[in-house]
PDB file of C-alpha atoms in Angstrom:
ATOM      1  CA  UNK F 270       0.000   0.000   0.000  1.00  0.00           C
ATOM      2  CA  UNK F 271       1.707   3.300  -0.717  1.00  0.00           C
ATOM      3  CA  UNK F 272       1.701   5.383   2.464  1.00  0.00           C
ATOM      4  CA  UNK F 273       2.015   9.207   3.305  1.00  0.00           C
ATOM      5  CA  UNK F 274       5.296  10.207   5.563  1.00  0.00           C
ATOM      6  CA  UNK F 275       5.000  13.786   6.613  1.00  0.00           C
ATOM      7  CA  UNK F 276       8.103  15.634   7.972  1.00  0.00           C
ATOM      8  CA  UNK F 277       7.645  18.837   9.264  1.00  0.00           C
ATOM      9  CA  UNK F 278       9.696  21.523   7.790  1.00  0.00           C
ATOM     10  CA  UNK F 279       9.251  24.794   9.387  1.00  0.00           C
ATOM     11  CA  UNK F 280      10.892  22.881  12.708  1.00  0.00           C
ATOM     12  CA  UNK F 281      13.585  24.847  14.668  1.00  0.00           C
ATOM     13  CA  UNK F 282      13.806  21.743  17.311  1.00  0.00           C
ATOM     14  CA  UNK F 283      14.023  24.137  20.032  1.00  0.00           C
ATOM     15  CA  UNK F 284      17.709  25.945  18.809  1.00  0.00           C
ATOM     16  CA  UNK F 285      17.761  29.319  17.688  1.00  0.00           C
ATOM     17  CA  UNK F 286      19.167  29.823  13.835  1.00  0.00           C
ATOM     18  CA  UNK F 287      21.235  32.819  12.030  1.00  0.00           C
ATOM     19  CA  UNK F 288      19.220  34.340   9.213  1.00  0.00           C
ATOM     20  CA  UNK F 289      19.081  32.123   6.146  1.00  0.00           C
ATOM     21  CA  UNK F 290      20.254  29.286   8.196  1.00  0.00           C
ATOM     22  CA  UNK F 291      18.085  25.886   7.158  1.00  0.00           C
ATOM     23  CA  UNK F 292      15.604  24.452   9.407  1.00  0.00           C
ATOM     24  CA  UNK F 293      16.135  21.104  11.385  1.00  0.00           C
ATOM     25  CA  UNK F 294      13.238  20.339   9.894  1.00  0.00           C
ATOM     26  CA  UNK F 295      14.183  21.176   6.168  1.00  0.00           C
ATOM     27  CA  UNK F 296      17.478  19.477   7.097  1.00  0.00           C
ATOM     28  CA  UNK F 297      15.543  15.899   7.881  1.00  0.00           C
ATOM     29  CA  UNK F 298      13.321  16.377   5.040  1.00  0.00           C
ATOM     30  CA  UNK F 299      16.661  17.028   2.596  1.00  0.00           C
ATOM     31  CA  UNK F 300      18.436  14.226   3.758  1.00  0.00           C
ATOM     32  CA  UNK F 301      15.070  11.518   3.487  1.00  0.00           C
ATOM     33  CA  UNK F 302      15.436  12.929  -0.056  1.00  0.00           C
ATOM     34  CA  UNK F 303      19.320  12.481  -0.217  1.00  0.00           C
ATOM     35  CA  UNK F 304      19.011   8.835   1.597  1.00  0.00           C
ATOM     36  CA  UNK F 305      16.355   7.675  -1.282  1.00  0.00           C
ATOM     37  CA  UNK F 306      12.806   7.129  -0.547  1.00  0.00           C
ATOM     38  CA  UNK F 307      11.380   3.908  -1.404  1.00  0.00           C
ATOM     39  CA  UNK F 308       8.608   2.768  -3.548  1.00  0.00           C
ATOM     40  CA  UNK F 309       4.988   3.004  -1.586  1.00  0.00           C
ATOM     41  CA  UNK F 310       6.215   5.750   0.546  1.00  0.00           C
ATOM     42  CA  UNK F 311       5.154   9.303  -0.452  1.00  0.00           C
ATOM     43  CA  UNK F 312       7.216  11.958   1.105  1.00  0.00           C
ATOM     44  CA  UNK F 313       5.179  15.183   1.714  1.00  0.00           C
ATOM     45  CA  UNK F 314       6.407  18.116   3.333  1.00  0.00           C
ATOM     46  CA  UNK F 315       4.618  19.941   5.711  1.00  0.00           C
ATOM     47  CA  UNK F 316       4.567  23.247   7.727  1.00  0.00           C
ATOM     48  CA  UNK F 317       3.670  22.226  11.535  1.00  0.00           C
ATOM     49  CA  UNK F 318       2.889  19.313  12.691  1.00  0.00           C
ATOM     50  CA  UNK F 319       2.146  21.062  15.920  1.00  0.00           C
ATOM     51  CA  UNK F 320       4.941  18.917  18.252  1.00  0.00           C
ATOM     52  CA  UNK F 321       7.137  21.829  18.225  1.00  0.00           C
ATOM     53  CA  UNK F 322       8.496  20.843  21.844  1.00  0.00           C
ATOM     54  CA  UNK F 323       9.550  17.788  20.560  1.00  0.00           C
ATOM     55  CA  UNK F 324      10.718  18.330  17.323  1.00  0.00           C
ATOM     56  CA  UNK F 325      11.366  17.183  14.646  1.00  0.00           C
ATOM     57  CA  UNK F 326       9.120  15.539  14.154  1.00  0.00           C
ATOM     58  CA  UNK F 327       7.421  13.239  10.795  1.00  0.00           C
ATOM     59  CA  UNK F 328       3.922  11.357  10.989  1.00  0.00           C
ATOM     60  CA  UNK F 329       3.333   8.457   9.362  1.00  0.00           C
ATOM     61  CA  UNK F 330      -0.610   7.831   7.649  1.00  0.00           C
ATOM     62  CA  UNK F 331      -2.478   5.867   5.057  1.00  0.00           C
ATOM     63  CA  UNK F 332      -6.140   5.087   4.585  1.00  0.00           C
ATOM     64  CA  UNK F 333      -7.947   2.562   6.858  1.00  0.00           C
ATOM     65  CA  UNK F 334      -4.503   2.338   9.217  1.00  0.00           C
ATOM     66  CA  UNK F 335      -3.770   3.707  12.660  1.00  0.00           C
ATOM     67  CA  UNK F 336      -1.596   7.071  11.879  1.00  0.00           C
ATOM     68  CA  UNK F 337       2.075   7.643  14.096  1.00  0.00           C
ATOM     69  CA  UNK F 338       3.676  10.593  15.216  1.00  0.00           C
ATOM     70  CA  UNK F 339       7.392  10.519  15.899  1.00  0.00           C
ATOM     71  CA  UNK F 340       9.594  13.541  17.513  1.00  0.00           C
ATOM     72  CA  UNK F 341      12.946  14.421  18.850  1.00  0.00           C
ATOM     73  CA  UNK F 342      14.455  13.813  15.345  1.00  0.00           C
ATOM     74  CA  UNK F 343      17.105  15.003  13.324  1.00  0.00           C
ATOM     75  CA  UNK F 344      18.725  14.941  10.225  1.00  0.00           C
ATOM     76  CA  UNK F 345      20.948  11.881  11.567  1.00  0.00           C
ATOM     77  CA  UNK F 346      17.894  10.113  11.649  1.00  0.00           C
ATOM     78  CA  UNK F 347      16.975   9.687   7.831  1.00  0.00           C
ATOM     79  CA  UNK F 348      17.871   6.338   7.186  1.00  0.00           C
ATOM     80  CA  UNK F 349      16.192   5.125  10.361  1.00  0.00           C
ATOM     81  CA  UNK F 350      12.845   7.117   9.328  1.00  0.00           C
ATOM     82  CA  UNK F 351      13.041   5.675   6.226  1.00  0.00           C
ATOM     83  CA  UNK F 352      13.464   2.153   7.070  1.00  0.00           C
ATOM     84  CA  UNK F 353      10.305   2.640   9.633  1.00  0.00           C
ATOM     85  CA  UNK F 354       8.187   4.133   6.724  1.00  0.00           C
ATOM     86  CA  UNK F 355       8.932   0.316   4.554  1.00  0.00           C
ATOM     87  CA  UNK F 356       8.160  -1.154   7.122  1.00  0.00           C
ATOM     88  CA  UNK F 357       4.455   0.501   7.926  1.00  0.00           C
ATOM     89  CA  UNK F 358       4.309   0.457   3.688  1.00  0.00           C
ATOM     90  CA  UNK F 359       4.863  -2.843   3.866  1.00  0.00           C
ATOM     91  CA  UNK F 360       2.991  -4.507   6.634  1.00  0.00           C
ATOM     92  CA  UNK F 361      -0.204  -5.860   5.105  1.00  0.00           C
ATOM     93  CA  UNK F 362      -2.436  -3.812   7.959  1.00  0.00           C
ATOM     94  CA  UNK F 363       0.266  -1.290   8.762  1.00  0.00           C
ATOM     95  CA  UNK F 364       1.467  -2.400  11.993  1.00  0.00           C
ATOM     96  CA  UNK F 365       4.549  -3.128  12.327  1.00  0.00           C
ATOM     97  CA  UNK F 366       6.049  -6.168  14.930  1.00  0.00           C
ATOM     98  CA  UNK F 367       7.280  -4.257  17.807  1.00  0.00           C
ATOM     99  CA  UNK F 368      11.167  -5.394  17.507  1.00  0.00           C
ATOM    100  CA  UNK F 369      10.637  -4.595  13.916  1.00  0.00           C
ATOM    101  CA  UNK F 370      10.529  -1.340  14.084  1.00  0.00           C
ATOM    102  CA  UNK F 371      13.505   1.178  14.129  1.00  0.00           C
ATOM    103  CA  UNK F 372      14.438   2.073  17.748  1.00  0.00           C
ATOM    104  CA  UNK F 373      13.577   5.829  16.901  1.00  0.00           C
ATOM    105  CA  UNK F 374       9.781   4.661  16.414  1.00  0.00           C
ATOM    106  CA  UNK F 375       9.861   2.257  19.570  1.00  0.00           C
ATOM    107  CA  UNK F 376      11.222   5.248  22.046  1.00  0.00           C
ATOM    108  CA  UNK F 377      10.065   8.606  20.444  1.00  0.00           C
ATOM    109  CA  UNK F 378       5.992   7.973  19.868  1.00  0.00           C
ATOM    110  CA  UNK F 379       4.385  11.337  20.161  1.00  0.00           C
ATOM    111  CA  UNK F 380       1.275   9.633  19.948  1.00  0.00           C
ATOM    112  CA  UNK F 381      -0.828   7.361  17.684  1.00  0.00           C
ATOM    113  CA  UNK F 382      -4.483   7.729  16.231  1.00  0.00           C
ATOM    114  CA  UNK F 383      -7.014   4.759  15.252  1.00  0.00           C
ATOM    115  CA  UNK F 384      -7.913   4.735  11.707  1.00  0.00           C
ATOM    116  CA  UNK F 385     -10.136   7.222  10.799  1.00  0.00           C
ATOM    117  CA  UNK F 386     -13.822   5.867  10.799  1.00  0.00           C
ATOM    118  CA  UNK F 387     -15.942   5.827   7.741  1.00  0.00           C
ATOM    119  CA  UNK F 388     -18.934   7.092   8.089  1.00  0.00           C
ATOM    120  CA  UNK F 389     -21.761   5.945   7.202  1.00  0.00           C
ATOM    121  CA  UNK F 390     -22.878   8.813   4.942  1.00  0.00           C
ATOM    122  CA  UNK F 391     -19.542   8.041   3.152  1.00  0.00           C
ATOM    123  CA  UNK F 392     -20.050   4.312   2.876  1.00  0.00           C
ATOM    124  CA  UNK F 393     -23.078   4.486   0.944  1.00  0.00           C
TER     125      UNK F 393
ATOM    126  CA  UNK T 291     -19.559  16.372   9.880  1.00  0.00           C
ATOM    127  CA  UNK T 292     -19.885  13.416  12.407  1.00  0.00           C
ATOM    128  CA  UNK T 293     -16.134  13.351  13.934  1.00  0.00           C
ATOM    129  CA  UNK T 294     -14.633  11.101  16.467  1.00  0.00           C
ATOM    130  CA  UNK T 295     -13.132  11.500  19.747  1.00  0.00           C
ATOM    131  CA  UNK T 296     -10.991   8.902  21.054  1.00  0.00           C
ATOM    132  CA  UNK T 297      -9.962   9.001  24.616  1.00  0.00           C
ATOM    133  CA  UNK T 298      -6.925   7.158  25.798  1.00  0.00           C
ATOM    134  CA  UNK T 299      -9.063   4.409  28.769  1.00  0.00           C
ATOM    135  CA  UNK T 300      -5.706   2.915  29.630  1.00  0.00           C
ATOM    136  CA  UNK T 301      -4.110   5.772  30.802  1.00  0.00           C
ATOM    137  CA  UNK T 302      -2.190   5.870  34.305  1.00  0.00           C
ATOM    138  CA  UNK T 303      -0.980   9.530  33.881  1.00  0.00           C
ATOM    139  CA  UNK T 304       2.174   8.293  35.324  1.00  0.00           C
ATOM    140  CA  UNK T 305       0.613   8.023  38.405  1.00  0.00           C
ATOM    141  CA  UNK T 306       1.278   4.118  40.587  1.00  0.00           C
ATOM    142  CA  UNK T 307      -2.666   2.997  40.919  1.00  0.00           C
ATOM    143  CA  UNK T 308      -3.705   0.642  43.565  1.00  0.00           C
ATOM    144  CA  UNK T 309      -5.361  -2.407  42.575  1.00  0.00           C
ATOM    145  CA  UNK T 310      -8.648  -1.968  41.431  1.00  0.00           C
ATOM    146  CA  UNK T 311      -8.313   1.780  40.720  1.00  0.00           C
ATOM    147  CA  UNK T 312     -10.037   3.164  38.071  1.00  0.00           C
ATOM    148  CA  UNK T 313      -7.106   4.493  35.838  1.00  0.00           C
ATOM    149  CA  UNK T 314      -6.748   8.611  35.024  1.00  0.00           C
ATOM    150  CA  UNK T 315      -7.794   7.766  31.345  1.00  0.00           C
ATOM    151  CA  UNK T 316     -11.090   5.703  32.014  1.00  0.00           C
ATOM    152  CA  UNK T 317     -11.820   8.417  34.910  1.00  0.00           C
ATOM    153  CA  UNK T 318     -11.300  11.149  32.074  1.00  0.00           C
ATOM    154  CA  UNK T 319     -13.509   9.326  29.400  1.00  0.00           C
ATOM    155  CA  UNK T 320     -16.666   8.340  32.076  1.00  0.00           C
ATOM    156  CA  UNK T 321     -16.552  12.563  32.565  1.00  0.00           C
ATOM    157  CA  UNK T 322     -16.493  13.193  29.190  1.00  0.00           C
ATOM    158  CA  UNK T 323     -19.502  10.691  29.200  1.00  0.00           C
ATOM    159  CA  UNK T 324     -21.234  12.172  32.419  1.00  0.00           C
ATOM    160  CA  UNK T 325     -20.697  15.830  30.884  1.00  0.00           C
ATOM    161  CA  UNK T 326     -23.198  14.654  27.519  1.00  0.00           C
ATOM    162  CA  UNK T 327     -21.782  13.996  24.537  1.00  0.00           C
ATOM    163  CA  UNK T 328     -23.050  16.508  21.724  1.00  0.00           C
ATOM    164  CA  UNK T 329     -24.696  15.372  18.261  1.00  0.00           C
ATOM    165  CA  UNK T 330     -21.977  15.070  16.013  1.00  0.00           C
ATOM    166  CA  UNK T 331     -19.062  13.720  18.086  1.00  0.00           C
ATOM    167  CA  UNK T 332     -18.680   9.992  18.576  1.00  0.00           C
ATOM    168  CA  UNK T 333     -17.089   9.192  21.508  1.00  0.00           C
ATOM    169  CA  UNK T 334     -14.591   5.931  21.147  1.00  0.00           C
ATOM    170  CA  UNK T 335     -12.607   4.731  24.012  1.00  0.00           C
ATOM    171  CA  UNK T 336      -9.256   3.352  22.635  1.00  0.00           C
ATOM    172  CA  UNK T 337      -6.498   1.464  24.451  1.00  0.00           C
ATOM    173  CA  UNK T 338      -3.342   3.604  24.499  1.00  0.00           C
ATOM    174  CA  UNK T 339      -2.645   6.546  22.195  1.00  0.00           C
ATOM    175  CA  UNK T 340       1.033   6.009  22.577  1.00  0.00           C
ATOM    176  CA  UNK T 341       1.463   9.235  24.258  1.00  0.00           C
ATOM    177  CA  UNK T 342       1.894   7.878  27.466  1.00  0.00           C
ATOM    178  CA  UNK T 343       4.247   9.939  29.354  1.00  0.00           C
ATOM    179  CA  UNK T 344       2.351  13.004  28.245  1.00  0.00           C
ATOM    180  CA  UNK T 345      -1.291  11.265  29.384  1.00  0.00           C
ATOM    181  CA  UNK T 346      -4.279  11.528  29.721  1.00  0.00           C
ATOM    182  CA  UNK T 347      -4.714  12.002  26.411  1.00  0.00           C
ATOM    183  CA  UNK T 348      -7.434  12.434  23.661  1.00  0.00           C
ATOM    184  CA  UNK T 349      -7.455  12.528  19.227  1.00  0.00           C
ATOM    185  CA  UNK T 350      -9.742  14.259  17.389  1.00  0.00           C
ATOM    186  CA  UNK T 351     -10.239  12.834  13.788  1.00  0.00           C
ATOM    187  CA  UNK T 352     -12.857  13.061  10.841  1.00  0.00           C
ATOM    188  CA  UNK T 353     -12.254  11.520   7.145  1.00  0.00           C
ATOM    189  CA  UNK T 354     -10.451  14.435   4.876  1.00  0.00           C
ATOM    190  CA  UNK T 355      -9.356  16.896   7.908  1.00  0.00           C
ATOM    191  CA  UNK T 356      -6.391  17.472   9.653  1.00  0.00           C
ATOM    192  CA  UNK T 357      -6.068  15.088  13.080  1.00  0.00           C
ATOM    193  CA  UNK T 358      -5.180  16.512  16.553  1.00  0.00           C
ATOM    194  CA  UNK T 359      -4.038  14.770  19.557  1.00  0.00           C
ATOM    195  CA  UNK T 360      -3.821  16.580  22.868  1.00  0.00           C
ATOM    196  CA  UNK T 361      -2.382  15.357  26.070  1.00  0.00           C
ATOM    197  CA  UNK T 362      -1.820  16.514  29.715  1.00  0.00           C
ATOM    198  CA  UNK T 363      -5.173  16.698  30.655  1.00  0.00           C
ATOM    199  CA  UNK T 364      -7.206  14.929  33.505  1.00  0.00           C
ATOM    200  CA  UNK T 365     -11.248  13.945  34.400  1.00  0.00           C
ATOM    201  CA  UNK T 366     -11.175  17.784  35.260  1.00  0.00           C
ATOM    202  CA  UNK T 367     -10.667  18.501  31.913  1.00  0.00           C
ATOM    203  CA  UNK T 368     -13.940  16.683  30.063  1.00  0.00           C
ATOM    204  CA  UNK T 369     -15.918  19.989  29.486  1.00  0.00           C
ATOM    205  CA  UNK T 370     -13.304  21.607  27.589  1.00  0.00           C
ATOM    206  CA  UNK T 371     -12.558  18.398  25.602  1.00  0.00           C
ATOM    207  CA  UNK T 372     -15.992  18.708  24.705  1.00  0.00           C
ATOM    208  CA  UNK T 373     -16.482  21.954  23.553  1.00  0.00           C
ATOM    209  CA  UNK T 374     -13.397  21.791  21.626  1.00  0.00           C
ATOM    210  CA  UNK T 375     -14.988  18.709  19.541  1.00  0.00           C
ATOM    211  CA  UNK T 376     -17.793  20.244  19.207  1.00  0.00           C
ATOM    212  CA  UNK T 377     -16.456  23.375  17.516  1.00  0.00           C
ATOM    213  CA  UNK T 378     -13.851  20.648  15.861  1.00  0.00           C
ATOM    214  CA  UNK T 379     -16.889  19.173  14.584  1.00  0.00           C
ATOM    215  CA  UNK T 380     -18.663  22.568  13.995  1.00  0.00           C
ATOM    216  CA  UNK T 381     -16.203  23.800  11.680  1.00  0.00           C
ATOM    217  CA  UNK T 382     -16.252  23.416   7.932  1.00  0.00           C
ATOM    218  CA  UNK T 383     -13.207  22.422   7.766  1.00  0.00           C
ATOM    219  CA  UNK T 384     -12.322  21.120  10.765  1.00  0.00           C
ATOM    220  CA  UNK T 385     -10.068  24.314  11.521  1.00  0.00           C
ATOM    221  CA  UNK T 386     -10.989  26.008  14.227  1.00  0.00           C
ATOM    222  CA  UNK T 387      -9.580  29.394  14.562  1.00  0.00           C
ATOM    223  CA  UNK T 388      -7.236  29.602  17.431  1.00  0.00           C
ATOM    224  CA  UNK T 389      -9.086  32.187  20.063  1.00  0.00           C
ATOM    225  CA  UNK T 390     -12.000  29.434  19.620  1.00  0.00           C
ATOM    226  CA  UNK T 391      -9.933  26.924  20.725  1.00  0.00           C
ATOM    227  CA  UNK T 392     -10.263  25.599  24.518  1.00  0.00           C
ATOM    228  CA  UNK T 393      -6.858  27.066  26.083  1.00  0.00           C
ATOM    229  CA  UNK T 394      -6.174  23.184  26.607  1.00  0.00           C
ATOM    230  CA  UNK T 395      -6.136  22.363  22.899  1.00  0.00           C
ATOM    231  CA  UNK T 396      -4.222  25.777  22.374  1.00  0.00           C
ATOM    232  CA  UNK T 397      -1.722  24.947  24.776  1.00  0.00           C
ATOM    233  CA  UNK T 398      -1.433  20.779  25.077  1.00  0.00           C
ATOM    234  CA  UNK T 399      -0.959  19.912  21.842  1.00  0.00           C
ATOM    235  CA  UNK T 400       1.219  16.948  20.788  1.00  0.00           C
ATOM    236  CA  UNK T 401       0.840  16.692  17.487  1.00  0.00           C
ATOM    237  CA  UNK T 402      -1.522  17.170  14.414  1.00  0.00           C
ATOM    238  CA  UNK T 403      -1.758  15.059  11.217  1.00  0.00           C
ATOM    239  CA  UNK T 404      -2.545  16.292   7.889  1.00  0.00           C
ATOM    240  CA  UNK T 405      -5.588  14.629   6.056  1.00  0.00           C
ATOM    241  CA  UNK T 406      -4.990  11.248   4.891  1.00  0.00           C
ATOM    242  CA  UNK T 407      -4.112  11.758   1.101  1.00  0.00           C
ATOM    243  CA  UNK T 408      -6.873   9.520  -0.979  1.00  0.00           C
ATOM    244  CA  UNK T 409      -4.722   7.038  -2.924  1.00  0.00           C
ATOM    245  CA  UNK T 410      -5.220   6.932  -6.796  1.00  0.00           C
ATOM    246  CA  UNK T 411      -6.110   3.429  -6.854  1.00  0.00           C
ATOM    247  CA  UNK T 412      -8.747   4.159  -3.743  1.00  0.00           C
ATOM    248  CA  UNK T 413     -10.431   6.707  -5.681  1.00  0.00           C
ATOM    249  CA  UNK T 414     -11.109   4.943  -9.360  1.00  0.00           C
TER     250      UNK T 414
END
């Protein structure tokens, strides 16, 4: 199933820049890009993901699965996000085994939300 | 729009219960329950939102808007988590401009999730 990682880019992660200097955030989101992401995994920027205390931070979503929120990231953390997002993308219902998933994911939940329900209005 | 409002039941707050004590999340979700639910917001108990060191904690979700997960809060709480789904579900869009928010949501956020993109395949 192709799945929808958001990484917030407007994250400062708490540090105060220089003028001009790139975001934390930016940085992640550059170096998911430099690391190569896979096939099923859509990488979407976005400005907020309103975790700013624990930033950065990326959110992981698709359609009929529970979404994830992850925080206290940084661009050292690419490859690990990365390999977490294949693994959601590739479990058939989107969760992951626990000792399957990057240690990043297993320590730094911000929080998770049950699939969104379809209502009925929708179903018909 | 019928939205949903899952409240973390399993909650402990970090507090050390006694056996037999009705946990800070299931205390927080019967008040919610005692307070009325309004039309429009369903109210679905869920077993850990994975924000556990910032509990209790509650999600707000509806197909095609933005998500929102707040946390910190207790059974004293439930009236504000309440009227903040109910302008949540008020809302067009499911934006609710900020001085309409409950100071709670405004100030014990953990995280928000953009809509869940509809897949190409899902909408042939």
């Amino acid at each position: 199933m192709s799945v929808t990682l958001h990484v917030c880019i407007t994250c400062r992660a708490g540090q105060t820049l220089d003028e001009g200097e790139v975001r934390p955030g930016a940085r992640l989101h550059a170096a998911i890009l430099d690391a190569g992401v896979p096939d099923g995994v859509n990488l979407v920027p976005v400005e907020c993901l309103s975790a700013c205390n624990q930033g950065c931070s990326v959110a992981l979503s698709a359609p009929g699965r529970w979404s994830y929120v992850y925080g206290r990231l940084s661009e050292a953390n690419a490859k690990d996000v990365i390999a977490g997002a294949s693994a959601y993308a590739a479990a058939p219902d989107g969760i992951v085994p626990w000792r399957s998933r990057p240690e990043i994911f297993r320590k730094q939940s911000l929080a998770r939300i049950p699939p969104i329900a379809v209502v009925p209005e929708a179903a018909e």
